Structures are given as structure tokens and as C-alpha cells.
């Protein structure tokens, strides 16, 4: 079937021969940030390419080749999360029943008080070094927390969608999101902002 | 009056859903008086900002992660692509 698609105007065509070279690393990083599981990310990338080959007649050339591949990758990532047999990456089994973390004392007061991150914390986003720190902080989150944070914040999934995917209650999910944010914030504070702006 | 623990949890929740009026007011009252929770609130917004940036990678920039595929994995993928495109491309 080689129907000429009139919408394929702008020279957006598929070149599967080059996918490995052009997109494998990109897609892998994309998946790794979200799955936090190297093997899983590699598998998902491979499945994406195979699915893309199979479905290449559906490519309408409306988006770039890469965007199209990312679309397929997203589906494959959701399949990954749905697979019940999948083993979680190390330390993945975090639930809200795990020992409470020491952010607050028994009266609910801050144990370690958040410090100021300066007047323009957003400037950090322009720095390569910051992203290294960010990545390191993501990587010390327990696997499940990191996955949930990534799905909520990077993929923009709704809370209900994540609850269904992982089969957790809304209350549990709220707790886990809270913890992941808290941990990330503390980690960035210690390893980035604390080092930049001493004082206060 | 909310404790800081409760207030911070609501700060986090408010990123995921619209809080009911009562909680919203209670939270606002707490934030008015508590600069630590105000800071935490700015910090989670910062996190959202980083996430927006990571999401923005779709068009344009690279994901802010330095890792890349292992050589073996790449080899495997190249191989799979090759065999599959060969077996498929016959009309
Ligand atoms: Zn407070």
C-alpha cells in the first residue's frame, strides 16, 4: 500500500533506517526519566520502533518523525506500567504505610525548616549543572515515588489515571505525591540552592 | 488552625485538584502566618516549573538527562529494525 497522502506536504517522511541513530538515545532518555528502569526503558524503545515500523502507513506527516515516535513511546510506557508481572526497580515498593519520614515532628511542626531559595530560583533551569542535580535527586527517590512523580508532572496524567494504573487509592496517591515533592525539594535545597545561596 | 504538616500536604494537593473552599481558606490563613509553609509552597511551584521544562522537550530541546543507551542495546535495536524493515518492505 503506497497511497500518496496529500497531507504529506512538508517533506515529513519516515526513515526507519535512521531511527536507531537519530532517535534511540532521545527516546531512551525520555523513557528513562519516567520509568526509572534502564532495562524497561530499553525494552520500551525497542517496542516503540517495532510498533512504528508496523504502523508506518499511519504516519500522516502532520507532525515531525520524532513527535510521532514519542506518541508511540507514550503508549508503550503506559503498557509497561500496566504489566502486572513487571518487577519494580529496586526499592520500588513504597506505600503510604512505610515509616513516616522525619519532615515534621509529632505536633506537625517542620522538623527541618524549608529555607529560602533566593529571589529567582527559576534561573537554575538554564544551567546544565542544575539538571544534573535534578537528575541525581530523582534517582534517589524510591522507584515507585519517582514513577508517580514523573507520570503526574512530566506526563501530566490526572490523579485518577495514576490511581487506576497503579491500583492505589486517592489518599495513598496524595501521600506519595506529597512525599516525592517533599523529598525532591529537600534534595534540591541541600544540593543546589543551599550551596548557591548560603545565608538566611 | 492547620498544622504545618497538614498545610504542606494541602499545598501539594492543590497542585493536583482544586481544594474545597474550606480547605482553601484554612490553607490561606496558615500561609499568611507561616513563612516556612510559604516557602514550601513556592518550592513545589518551582518543581512544577522544572516539570514544564521537561515536558517542553517534546519540541526542540533534549530531555535534561545525560544518560544514553548502552552500546549493546543500541546494537540490538539496530538489528531488530533491520530485520523487521527487510521482512516488511516487500510489497
Ligand atoms: Zn506552616
mmCIF file of C-alpha atoms and ligand atoms in Angstrom:
data_model
loop_
_atom_site.group_PDB
_atom_site.id
_atom_site.type_symbol
_atom_site.label_atom_id
_atom_site.label_comp_id
_atom_site.label_asym_id
_atom_site.label_seq_id
_atom_site.Cartn_x
_atom_site.Cartn_y
_atom_site.Cartn_z
ATOM 1 C CA UNK A 1 0.000 0.000 0.000
ATOM 2 C CA UNK A 2 1.647 3.177 -1.078
ATOM 3 C CA UNK A 3 -1.051 5.740 -1.321
ATOM 4 C CA UNK A 4 0.237 9.230 -1.732
ATOM 5 C CA UNK A 5 -1.164 11.175 1.140
ATOM 6 C CA UNK A 6 -1.856 14.764 0.107
ATOM 7 C CA UNK A 7 -1.330 15.932 3.674
ATOM 8 C CA UNK A 8 2.230 14.685 3.485
ATOM 9 C CA UNK A 9 3.259 18.021 2.142
ATOM 10 C CA UNK A 10 6.154 19.337 4.093
ATOM 11 C CA UNK A 11 8.566 16.583 3.365
ATOM 12 C CA UNK A 12 7.831 14.879 6.672
ATOM 13 C CA UNK A 13 8.656 11.335 5.791
ATOM 14 C CA UNK A 14 9.803 8.357 7.777
ATOM 15 C CA UNK A 15 13.292 6.992 7.540
ATOM 16 C CA UNK A 16 13.342 3.839 9.626
ATOM 17 C CA UNK A 17 16.905 3.102 8.573
ATOM 18 C CA UNK A 18 17.996 6.108 10.594
ATOM 19 C CA UNK A 19 15.787 5.693 13.632
ATOM 20 C CA UNK A 20 18.374 3.892 15.667
ATOM 21 C CA UNK A 21 20.932 6.565 15.051
ATOM 22 C CA UNK A 22 18.659 9.578 15.215
ATOM 23 C CA UNK A 23 16.183 8.796 17.942
ATOM 24 C CA UNK A 24 17.224 5.816 20.021
ATOM 25 C CA UNK A 25 19.082 7.861 22.620
ATOM 26 C CA UNK A 26 16.476 10.539 22.709
ATOM 27 C CA UNK A 27 13.629 8.105 23.228
ATOM 28 C CA UNK A 28 15.641 6.162 25.748
ATOM 29 C CA UNK A 29 16.254 9.237 27.885
ATOM 30 C CA UNK A 30 12.644 10.207 27.545
ATOM 31 C CA UNK A 31 11.600 6.806 28.838
ATOM 32 C CA UNK A 32 14.290 6.539 31.482
ATOM 33 C CA UNK A 33 13.282 9.766 33.202
ATOM 34 C CA UNK A 34 9.793 8.387 33.510
ATOM 35 C CA UNK A 35 10.266 4.682 34.124
ATOM 36 C CA UNK A 36 13.421 4.851 36.186
ATOM 37 C CA UNK A 37 14.308 1.400 34.979
ATOM 38 C CA UNK A 38 17.090 1.023 32.416
ATOM 39 C CA UNK A 39 16.052 -2.363 31.177
ATOM 40 C CA UNK A 40 12.455 -1.297 30.988
ATOM 41 C CA UNK A 41 13.380 1.850 29.092
ATOM 42 C CA UNK A 42 15.443 -0.104 26.580
ATOM 43 C CA UNK A 43 12.635 -2.566 26.009
ATOM 44 C CA UNK A 44 10.103 0.176 25.594
ATOM 45 C CA UNK A 45 12.242 1.930 22.995
ATOM 46 C CA UNK A 46 12.643 -1.262 21.050
ATOM 47 C CA UNK A 47 8.921 -1.971 21.156
ATOM 48 C CA UNK A 48 8.284 1.567 20.016
ATOM 49 C CA UNK A 49 10.401 1.171 16.926
ATOM 50 C CA UNK A 50 8.816 -2.133 16.040
ATOM 51 C CA UNK A 51 5.327 -0.767 16.509
ATOM 52 C CA UNK A 52 6.300 2.262 14.441
ATOM 53 C CA UNK A 53 7.503 0.068 11.624
ATOM 54 C CA UNK A 54 4.299 -1.873 11.663
ATOM 55 C CA UNK A 55 2.210 1.253 11.696
ATOM 56 C CA UNK A 56 4.242 3.388 9.394
ATOM 57 C CA UNK A 57 1.419 3.697 6.877
ATOM 58 C CA UNK A 58 -0.489 5.586 9.524
ATOM 59 C CA UNK A 59 2.069 8.340 9.604
ATOM 60 C CA UNK A 60 0.408 11.330 8.020
ATOM 61 C CA UNK A 61 3.350 13.634 8.065
ATOM 62 C CA UNK A 62 1.415 16.116 10.166
ATOM 63 C CA UNK A 63 3.997 16.083 12.902
ATOM 64 C CA UNK A 64 7.694 15.505 12.854
ATOM 65 C CA UNK A 65 9.005 11.989 12.768
ATOM 66 C CA UNK A 66 10.260 12.382 16.308
ATOM 67 C CA UNK A 67 6.982 13.648 17.700
ATOM 68 C CA UNK A 68 5.226 10.744 16.059
ATOM 69 C CA UNK A 69 7.644 8.281 17.636
ATOM 70 C CA UNK A 70 7.237 9.917 21.046
ATOM 71 C CA UNK A 71 3.491 9.425 20.704
ATOM 72 C CA UNK A 72 4.007 5.714 20.224
ATOM 73 C CA UNK A 73 6.533 5.621 23.033
ATOM 74 C CA UNK A 74 3.970 7.062 25.414
ATOM 75 C CA UNK A 75 1.601 4.227 24.665
ATOM 76 C CA UNK A 76 4.333 1.703 25.214
ATOM 77 C CA UNK A 77 5.217 3.302 28.536
ATOM 78 C CA UNK A 78 1.632 3.005 29.700
ATOM 79 C CA UNK A 79 1.668 -0.660 28.723
ATOM 80 C CA UNK A 80 4.797 -1.025 30.766
ATOM 81 C CA UNK A 81 3.094 0.350 33.849
ATOM 82 C CA UNK A 82 0.073 -1.841 33.298
ATOM 83 C CA UNK A 83 2.037 -5.058 33.142
ATOM 84 C CA UNK A 84 1.302 -6.696 36.471
ATOM 85 C CA UNK A 85 4.139 -9.175 36.134
ATOM 86 C CA UNK A 86 6.684 -6.438 35.876
ATOM 87 C CA UNK A 87 9.088 -6.264 38.737
ATOM 88 C CA UNK A 88 9.652 -2.887 40.223
ATOM 89 C CA UNK A 89 13.100 -1.428 40.179
ATOM 90 C CA UNK A 90 14.995 -1.799 43.438
ATOM 91 C CA UNK A 91 13.363 -0.165 46.440
ATOM 92 C CA UNK A 92 10.270 0.337 44.387
ATOM 93 C CA UNK A 93 7.756 -0.911 46.848
ATOM 94 C CA UNK A 94 6.855 2.201 48.677
ATOM 95 C CA UNK A 95 3.447 2.615 50.138
ATOM 96 C CA UNK A 96 1.946 5.121 52.451
ATOM 97 C CA UNK A 97 2.322 2.618 55.271
ATOM 98 C CA UNK A 98 6.066 2.915 55.165
ATOM 99 C CA UNK A 99 7.707 4.576 58.147
ATOM 100 C CA UNK A 100 6.826 8.237 58.235
ATOM 101 C CA UNK A 101 9.629 10.455 57.171
ATOM 102 C CA UNK A 102 11.177 12.893 59.505
ATOM 103 C CA UNK A 103 9.981 16.086 57.877
ATOM 104 C CA UNK A 104 7.646 17.002 60.720
ATOM 105 C CA UNK A 105 7.675 16.422 64.437
ATOM 106 C CA UNK A 106 4.862 14.811 66.365
ATOM 107 C CA UNK A 107 2.990 18.065 66.572
ATOM 108 C CA UNK A 108 3.134 18.520 62.841
ATOM 109 C CA UNK A 109 5.756 21.243 63.021
ATOM 110 C CA UNK A 110 8.559 21.418 60.491
ATOM 111 C CA UNK A 111 11.486 19.369 61.648
ATOM 112 C CA UNK A 112 13.827 20.728 59.009
ATOM 113 C CA UNK A 113 12.554 24.148 58.085
ATOM 114 C CA UNK A 114 12.497 24.964 54.380
ATOM 115 C CA UNK A 115 14.980 27.684 53.623
ATOM 116 C CA UNK A 116 14.760 30.433 51.087
ATOM 117 C CA UNK A 117 15.785 29.615 47.537
ATOM 118 C CA UNK A 118 16.552 33.188 46.665
ATOM 119 C CA UNK A 119 14.699 35.693 44.533
ATOM 120 C CA UNK A 120 14.923 33.951 41.203
ATOM 121 C CA UNK A 121 15.199 30.194 41.627
ATOM 122 C CA UNK A 122 13.942 29.703 38.068
ATOM 123 C CA UNK A 123 17.300 30.883 36.760
ATOM 124 C CA UNK A 124 18.605 27.470 37.737
ATOM 125 C CA UNK A 125 16.664 25.877 34.898
ATOM 126 C CA UNK A 126 19.023 27.467 32.411
ATOM 127 C CA UNK A 127 22.041 25.774 33.914
ATOM 128 C CA UNK A 128 23.257 22.363 32.797
ATOM 129 C CA UNK A 129 24.646 21.688 36.255
ATOM 130 C CA UNK A 130 21.253 22.153 37.786
ATOM 131 C CA UNK A 131 19.797 19.396 35.659
ATOM 132 C CA UNK A 132 22.493 17.040 36.804
ATOM 133 C CA UNK A 133 21.493 17.751 40.374
ATOM 134 C CA UNK A 134 17.847 17.365 39.496
ATOM 135 C CA UNK A 135 18.533 14.041 37.880
ATOM 136 C CA UNK A 136 20.511 12.889 40.883
ATOM 137 C CA UNK A 137 17.653 13.888 43.181
ATOM 138 C CA UNK A 138 15.168 11.996 41.019
ATOM 139 C CA UNK A 139 17.410 8.987 41.145
ATOM 140 C CA UNK A 140 17.453 8.797 44.930
ATOM 141 C CA UNK A 141 13.682 8.793 45.115
ATOM 142 C CA UNK A 142 12.321 5.305 45.702
ATOM 143 C CA UNK A 143 11.352 3.856 42.323
ATOM 144 C CA UNK A 144 7.628 3.984 42.754
ATOM 145 C CA UNK A 145 7.666 7.561 44.021
ATOM 146 C CA UNK A 146 9.778 8.644 41.082
ATOM 147 C CA UNK A 147 7.483 6.944 38.615
ATOM 148 C CA UNK A 148 4.442 8.528 40.134
ATOM 149 C CA UNK A 149 6.016 11.951 40.235
ATOM 150 C CA UNK A 150 7.089 11.590 36.610
ATOM 151 C CA UNK A 151 3.671 10.471 35.437
ATOM 152 C CA UNK A 152 1.944 13.287 37.245
ATOM 153 C CA UNK A 153 4.374 16.080 36.461
ATOM 154 C CA UNK A 154 6.150 15.090 33.268
ATOM 155 C CA UNK A 155 3.332 13.233 31.556
ATOM 156 C CA UNK A 156 0.597 15.322 33.087
ATOM 157 C CA UNK A 157 -1.607 12.350 33.891
ATOM 158 C CA UNK A 158 -4.590 13.048 36.095
ATOM 159 C CA UNK A 159 -4.645 11.652 39.601
ATOM 160 C CA UNK A 160 -7.443 9.212 38.760
ATOM 161 C CA UNK A 161 -5.465 7.864 35.838
ATOM 162 C CA UNK A 162 -2.471 7.177 38.043
ATOM 163 C CA UNK A 163 -4.662 5.583 40.698
ATOM 164 C CA UNK A 164 -6.031 3.190 38.090
ATOM 165 C CA UNK A 165 -2.649 2.434 36.642
ATOM 166 C CA UNK A 166 -1.120 1.511 39.975
ATOM 167 C CA UNK A 167 -4.261 0.444 41.697
ATOM 168 C CA UNK A 168 -3.837 2.781 44.667
ATOM 169 C CA UNK A 169 -6.383 4.916 46.469
ATOM 170 C CA UNK A 170 -6.567 8.652 46.026
ATOM 171 C CA UNK A 171 -5.426 9.137 49.592
ATOM 172 C CA UNK A 172 -2.395 6.969 49.008
ATOM 173 C CA UNK A 173 -1.583 8.775 45.836
ATOM 174 C CA UNK A 174 -1.801 12.144 47.542
ATOM 175 C CA UNK A 175 0.579 10.952 50.201
ATOM 176 C CA UNK A 176 3.017 9.630 47.636
ATOM 177 C CA UNK A 177 2.940 12.793 45.566
ATOM 178 C CA UNK A 178 3.435 14.835 48.697
ATOM 179 C CA UNK A 179 6.421 12.733 49.665
ATOM 180 C CA UNK A 180 8.025 12.825 46.284
ATOM 181 C CA UNK A 181 7.688 16.606 46.132
ATOM 182 C CA UNK A 182 8.942 16.996 49.649
ATOM 183 C CA UNK A 183 11.946 14.805 49.019
ATOM 184 C CA UNK A 184 12.805 16.451 45.771
ATOM 185 C CA UNK A 185 12.516 19.882 47.312
ATOM 186 C CA UNK A 186 14.721 18.918 50.252
ATOM 187 C CA UNK A 187 17.235 17.302 47.965
ATOM 188 C CA UNK A 188 17.466 20.322 45.673
ATOM 189 C CA UNK A 189 17.685 22.576 48.665
ATOM 190 C CA UNK A 190 20.629 20.691 50.074
ATOM 191 C CA UNK A 191 22.444 20.021 46.865
ATOM 192 C CA UNK A 192 21.723 23.050 44.789
ATOM 193 C CA UNK A 193 20.163 26.032 46.496
ATOM 194 C CA UNK A 194 21.920 25.501 49.784
ATOM 195 C CA UNK A 195 25.234 25.558 48.002
ATOM 196 C CA UNK A 196 24.397 28.579 45.886
ATOM 197 C CA UNK A 197 22.897 30.873 48.415
ATOM 198 C CA UNK A 198 24.410 30.409 51.802
ATOM 199 C CA UNK A 199 22.838 32.588 54.400
ATOM 200 C CA UNK A 200 19.430 33.035 55.995
ATOM 201 C CA UNK B 1 -5.646 26.060 62.775
ATOM 202 C CA UNK B 2 -3.828 23.682 60.452
ATOM 203 C CA UNK B 3 -0.516 22.235 61.496
ATOM 204 C CA UNK B 4 2.412 22.737 59.144
ATOM 205 C CA UNK B 5 2.228 19.097 58.186
ATOM 206 C CA UNK B 6 -1.410 19.438 57.197
ATOM 207 C CA UNK B 7 -0.802 22.715 55.447
ATOM 208 C CA UNK B 8 2.107 21.352 53.431
ATOM 209 C CA UNK B 9 0.059 18.327 52.412
ATOM 210 C CA UNK B 10 -2.682 20.659 51.186
ATOM 211 C CA UNK B 11 -0.137 22.736 49.309
ATOM 212 C CA UNK B 12 0.878 19.589 47.484
ATOM 213 C CA UNK B 13 -2.718 18.541 46.859
ATOM 214 C CA UNK B 14 -3.606 21.918 45.490
ATOM 215 C CA UNK B 15 -1.335 21.162 42.548
ATOM 216 C CA UNK B 16 -3.466 18.179 41.660
ATOM 217 C CA UNK B 17 -7.001 19.332 42.251
ATOM 218 C CA UNK B 18 -8.997 22.333 43.268
ATOM 219 C CA UNK B 19 -9.333 22.242 47.031
ATOM 220 C CA UNK B 20 -12.775 22.678 48.572
ATOM 221 C CA UNK B 21 -13.428 26.186 49.790
ATOM 222 C CA UNK B 22 -12.997 25.398 53.474
ATOM 223 C CA UNK B 23 -9.579 23.891 52.960
ATOM 224 C CA UNK B 24 -8.575 26.689 50.668
ATOM 225 C CA UNK B 25 -9.381 29.269 53.265
ATOM 226 C CA UNK B 26 -7.712 27.331 56.052
ATOM 227 C CA UNK B 27 -4.612 26.966 53.932
ATOM 228 C CA UNK B 28 -4.526 30.613 53.014
ATOM 229 C CA UNK B 29 -4.799 31.566 56.674
ATOM 230 C CA UNK B 30 -1.951 29.283 57.551
ATOM 231 C CA UNK B 31 0.264 30.573 54.764
ATOM 232 C CA UNK B 32 -0.406 34.112 55.877
ATOM 233 C CA UNK B 33 1.285 33.388 59.158
ATOM 234 C CA UNK B 34 3.802 30.716 58.343
ATOM 235 C CA UNK B 35 6.752 31.570 56.197
ATOM 236 C CA UNK B 36 8.081 28.028 56.146
ATOM 237 C CA UNK B 37 4.958 26.711 54.520
ATOM 238 C CA UNK B 38 5.022 29.720 52.202
ATOM 239 C CA UNK B 39 8.490 28.644 51.179
ATOM 240 C CA UNK B 40 7.423 25.085 50.654
ATOM 241 C CA UNK B 41 4.584 26.318 48.523
ATOM 242 C CA UNK B 42 6.996 28.270 46.326
ATOM 243 C CA UNK B 43 9.239 25.232 46.154
ATOM 244 C CA UNK B 44 6.582 22.896 44.830
ATOM 245 C CA UNK B 45 5.692 25.515 42.243
ATOM 246 C CA UNK B 46 9.333 25.525 41.296
ATOM 247 C CA UNK B 47 9.134 21.753 40.859
ATOM 248 C CA UNK B 48 6.170 22.211 38.601
ATOM 249 C CA UNK B 49 8.299 24.650 36.635
ATOM 250 C CA UNK B 50 11.026 22.068 36.201
ATOM 251 C CA UNK B 51 8.424 19.578 35.050
ATOM 252 C CA UNK B 52 7.084 22.043 32.500
ATOM 253 C CA UNK B 53 10.585 22.286 31.180
ATOM 254 C CA UNK B 54 10.978 18.535 30.987
ATOM 255 C CA UNK B 55 7.651 18.352 29.173
ATOM 256 C CA UNK B 56 8.705 21.099 26.815
ATOM 257 C CA UNK B 57 11.357 18.772 25.489
ATOM 258 C CA UNK B 58 8.863 17.378 23.024
ATOM 259 C CA UNK B 59 9.545 20.119 20.574
ATOM 260 C CA UNK B 60 13.047 21.306 20.489
ATOM 261 C CA UNK B 61 15.379 20.614 23.317
ATOM 262 C CA UNK B 62 16.748 17.414 24.683
ATOM 263 C CA UNK B 63 15.438 15.829 27.837
ATOM 264 C CA UNK B 64 17.572 17.101 30.696
ATOM 265 C CA UNK B 65 19.154 13.749 31.325
ATOM 266 C CA UNK B 66 22.609 12.774 30.273
ATOM 267 C CA UNK B 67 22.231 9.022 30.186
ATOM 268 C CA UNK B 68 22.265 7.210 26.905
ATOM 269 C CA UNK B 69 21.510 3.762 25.629
ATOM 270 C CA UNK B 70 24.132 1.150 26.182
ATOM 271 C CA UNK B 71 26.034 0.092 23.080
ATOM 272 C CA UNK B 72 24.586 -3.401 23.248
ATOM 273 C CA UNK B 73 21.051 -2.115 23.471
ATOM 274 C CA UNK B 74 21.621 0.140 20.516
ATOM 275 C CA UNK B 75 23.073 -2.738 18.557
ATOM 276 C CA UNK B 76 20.048 -4.849 19.442
ATOM 277 C CA UNK B 77 17.688 -2.141 18.320
ATOM 278 C CA UNK B 78 19.516 -1.522 15.052
ATOM 279 C CA UNK B 79 19.421 -5.219 14.401
ATOM 280 C CA UNK B 80 15.738 -5.521 15.141
ATOM 281 C CA UNK B 81 14.938 -2.546 12.939
ATOM 282 C CA UNK B 82 16.960 -4.008 10.135
ATOM 283 C CA UNK B 83 15.427 -7.459 10.144
ATOM 284 C CA UNK B 84 11.952 -6.083 10.508
ATOM 285 C CA UNK B 85 12.202 -3.483 7.816
ATOM 286 C CA UNK B 86 13.674 -6.022 5.433
ATOM 287 C CA UNK B 87 10.944 -8.537 6.001
ATOM 288 C CA UNK B 88 8.279 -5.867 5.824
ATOM 289 C CA UNK B 89 9.320 -3.737 2.927
ATOM 290 C CA UNK B 90 8.447 -6.300 0.279
ATOM 291 C CA UNK B 91 5.313 -5.091 -1.464
HETATM 292 ZN ZN1 LIG C 1 3.341 26.119 58.411
#
